[in-house]
mmCIF file of C-alpha atoms in Angstrom:
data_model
loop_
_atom_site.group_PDB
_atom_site.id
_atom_site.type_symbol
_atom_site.label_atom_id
_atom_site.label_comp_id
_atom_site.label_asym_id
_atom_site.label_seq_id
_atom_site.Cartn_x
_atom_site.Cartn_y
_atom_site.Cartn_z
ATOM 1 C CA UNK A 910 15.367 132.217 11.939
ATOM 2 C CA UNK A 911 15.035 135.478 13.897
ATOM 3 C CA UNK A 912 14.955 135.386 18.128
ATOM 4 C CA UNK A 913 11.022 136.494 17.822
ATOM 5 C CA UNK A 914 10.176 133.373 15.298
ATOM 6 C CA UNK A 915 12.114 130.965 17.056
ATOM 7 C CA UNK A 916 10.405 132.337 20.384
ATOM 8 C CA UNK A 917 7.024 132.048 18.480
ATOM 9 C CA UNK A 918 7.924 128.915 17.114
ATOM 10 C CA UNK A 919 8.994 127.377 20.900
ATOM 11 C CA UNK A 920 6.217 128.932 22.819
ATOM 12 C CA UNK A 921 8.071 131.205 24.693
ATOM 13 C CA UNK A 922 7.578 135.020 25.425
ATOM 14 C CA UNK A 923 10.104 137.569 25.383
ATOM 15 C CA UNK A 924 9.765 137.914 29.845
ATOM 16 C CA UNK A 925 10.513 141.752 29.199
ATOM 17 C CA UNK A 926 7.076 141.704 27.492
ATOM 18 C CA UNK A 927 5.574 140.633 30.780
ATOM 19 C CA UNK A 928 3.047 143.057 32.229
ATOM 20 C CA UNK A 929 4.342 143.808 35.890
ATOM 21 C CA UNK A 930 3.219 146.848 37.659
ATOM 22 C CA UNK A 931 5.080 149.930 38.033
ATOM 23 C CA UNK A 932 7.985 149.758 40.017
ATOM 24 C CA UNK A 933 8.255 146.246 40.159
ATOM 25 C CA UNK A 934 12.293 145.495 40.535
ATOM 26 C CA UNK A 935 14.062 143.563 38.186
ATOM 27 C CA UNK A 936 17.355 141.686 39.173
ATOM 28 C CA UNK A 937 20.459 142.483 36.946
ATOM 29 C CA UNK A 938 22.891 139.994 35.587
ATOM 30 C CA UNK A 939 25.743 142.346 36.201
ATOM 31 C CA UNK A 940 28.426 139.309 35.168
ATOM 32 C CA UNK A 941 29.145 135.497 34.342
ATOM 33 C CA UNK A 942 32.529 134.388 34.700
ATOM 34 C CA UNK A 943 34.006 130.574 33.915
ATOM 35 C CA UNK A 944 37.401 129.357 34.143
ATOM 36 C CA UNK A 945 38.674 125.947 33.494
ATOM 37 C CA UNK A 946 40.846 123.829 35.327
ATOM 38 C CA UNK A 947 42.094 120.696 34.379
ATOM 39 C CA UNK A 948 38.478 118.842 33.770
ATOM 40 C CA UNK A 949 36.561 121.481 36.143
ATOM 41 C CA UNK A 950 34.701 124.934 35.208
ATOM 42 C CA UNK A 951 34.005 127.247 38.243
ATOM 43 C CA UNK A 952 31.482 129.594 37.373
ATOM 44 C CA UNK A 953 30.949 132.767 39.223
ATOM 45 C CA UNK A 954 27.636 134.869 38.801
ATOM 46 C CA UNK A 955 26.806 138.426 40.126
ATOM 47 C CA UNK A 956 23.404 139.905 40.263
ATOM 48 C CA UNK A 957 21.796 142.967 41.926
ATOM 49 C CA UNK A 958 18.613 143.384 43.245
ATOM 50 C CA UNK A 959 17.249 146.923 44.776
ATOM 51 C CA UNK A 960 20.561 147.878 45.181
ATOM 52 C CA UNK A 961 22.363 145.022 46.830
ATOM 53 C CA UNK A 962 24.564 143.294 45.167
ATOM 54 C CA UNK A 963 24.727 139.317 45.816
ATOM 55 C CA UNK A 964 27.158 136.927 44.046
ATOM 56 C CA UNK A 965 27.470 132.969 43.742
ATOM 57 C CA UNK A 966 30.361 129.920 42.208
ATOM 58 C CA UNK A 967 29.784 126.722 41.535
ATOM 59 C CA UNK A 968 32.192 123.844 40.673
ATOM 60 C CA UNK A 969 31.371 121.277 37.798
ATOM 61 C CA UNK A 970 32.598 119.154 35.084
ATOM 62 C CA UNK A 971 33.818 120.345 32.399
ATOM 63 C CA UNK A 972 30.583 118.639 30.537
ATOM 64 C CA UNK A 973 28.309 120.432 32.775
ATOM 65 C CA UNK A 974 29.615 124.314 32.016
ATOM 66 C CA UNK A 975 26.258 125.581 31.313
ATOM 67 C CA UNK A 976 24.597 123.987 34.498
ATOM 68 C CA UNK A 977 27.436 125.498 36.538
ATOM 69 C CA UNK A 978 26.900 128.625 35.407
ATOM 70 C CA UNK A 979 23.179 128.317 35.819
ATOM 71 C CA UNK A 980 23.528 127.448 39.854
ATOM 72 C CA UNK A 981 25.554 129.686 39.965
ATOM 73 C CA UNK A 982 23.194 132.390 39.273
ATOM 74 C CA UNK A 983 20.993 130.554 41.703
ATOM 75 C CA UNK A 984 23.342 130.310 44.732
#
């Protein structure tokens, strides 16, 4: 199944397909790091944003990679 049918198929829009009005700034996801320790992950996350540049880690489970990685993203 293609990204576009499974999208279709799930309901969900590509978000670069969103109408936003010219200008608007979009944050990069510049880079996503984990490394595992024992039965940790630390995940480190680096976006920028008009120019600055703002990072974030979080420390989880080894179970929980993904939702490491996602706050840290948020952080």
């Amino acid at each position: 199944m293609t990204d576009e049918r499974l999208a279709a198929f799930l309901g969900a829009e590509d978000p670069a397909d969103e109408a936003l009005p010219p200008g608007t700034p979009r944050p990069a996801l510049t880079s996503i790091s984990v490394r595992r320790s024992g039965n940790s992950v630390l995940a480190s996350a680096s976006l920028t944003l008009r120019g600055t540049h703002m990072s974030g880690q979080a420390v989880r489970e080894d179970g929980d990679r993904e939702r490491a990685i996602a706050q840290a993203t948020l952080d």
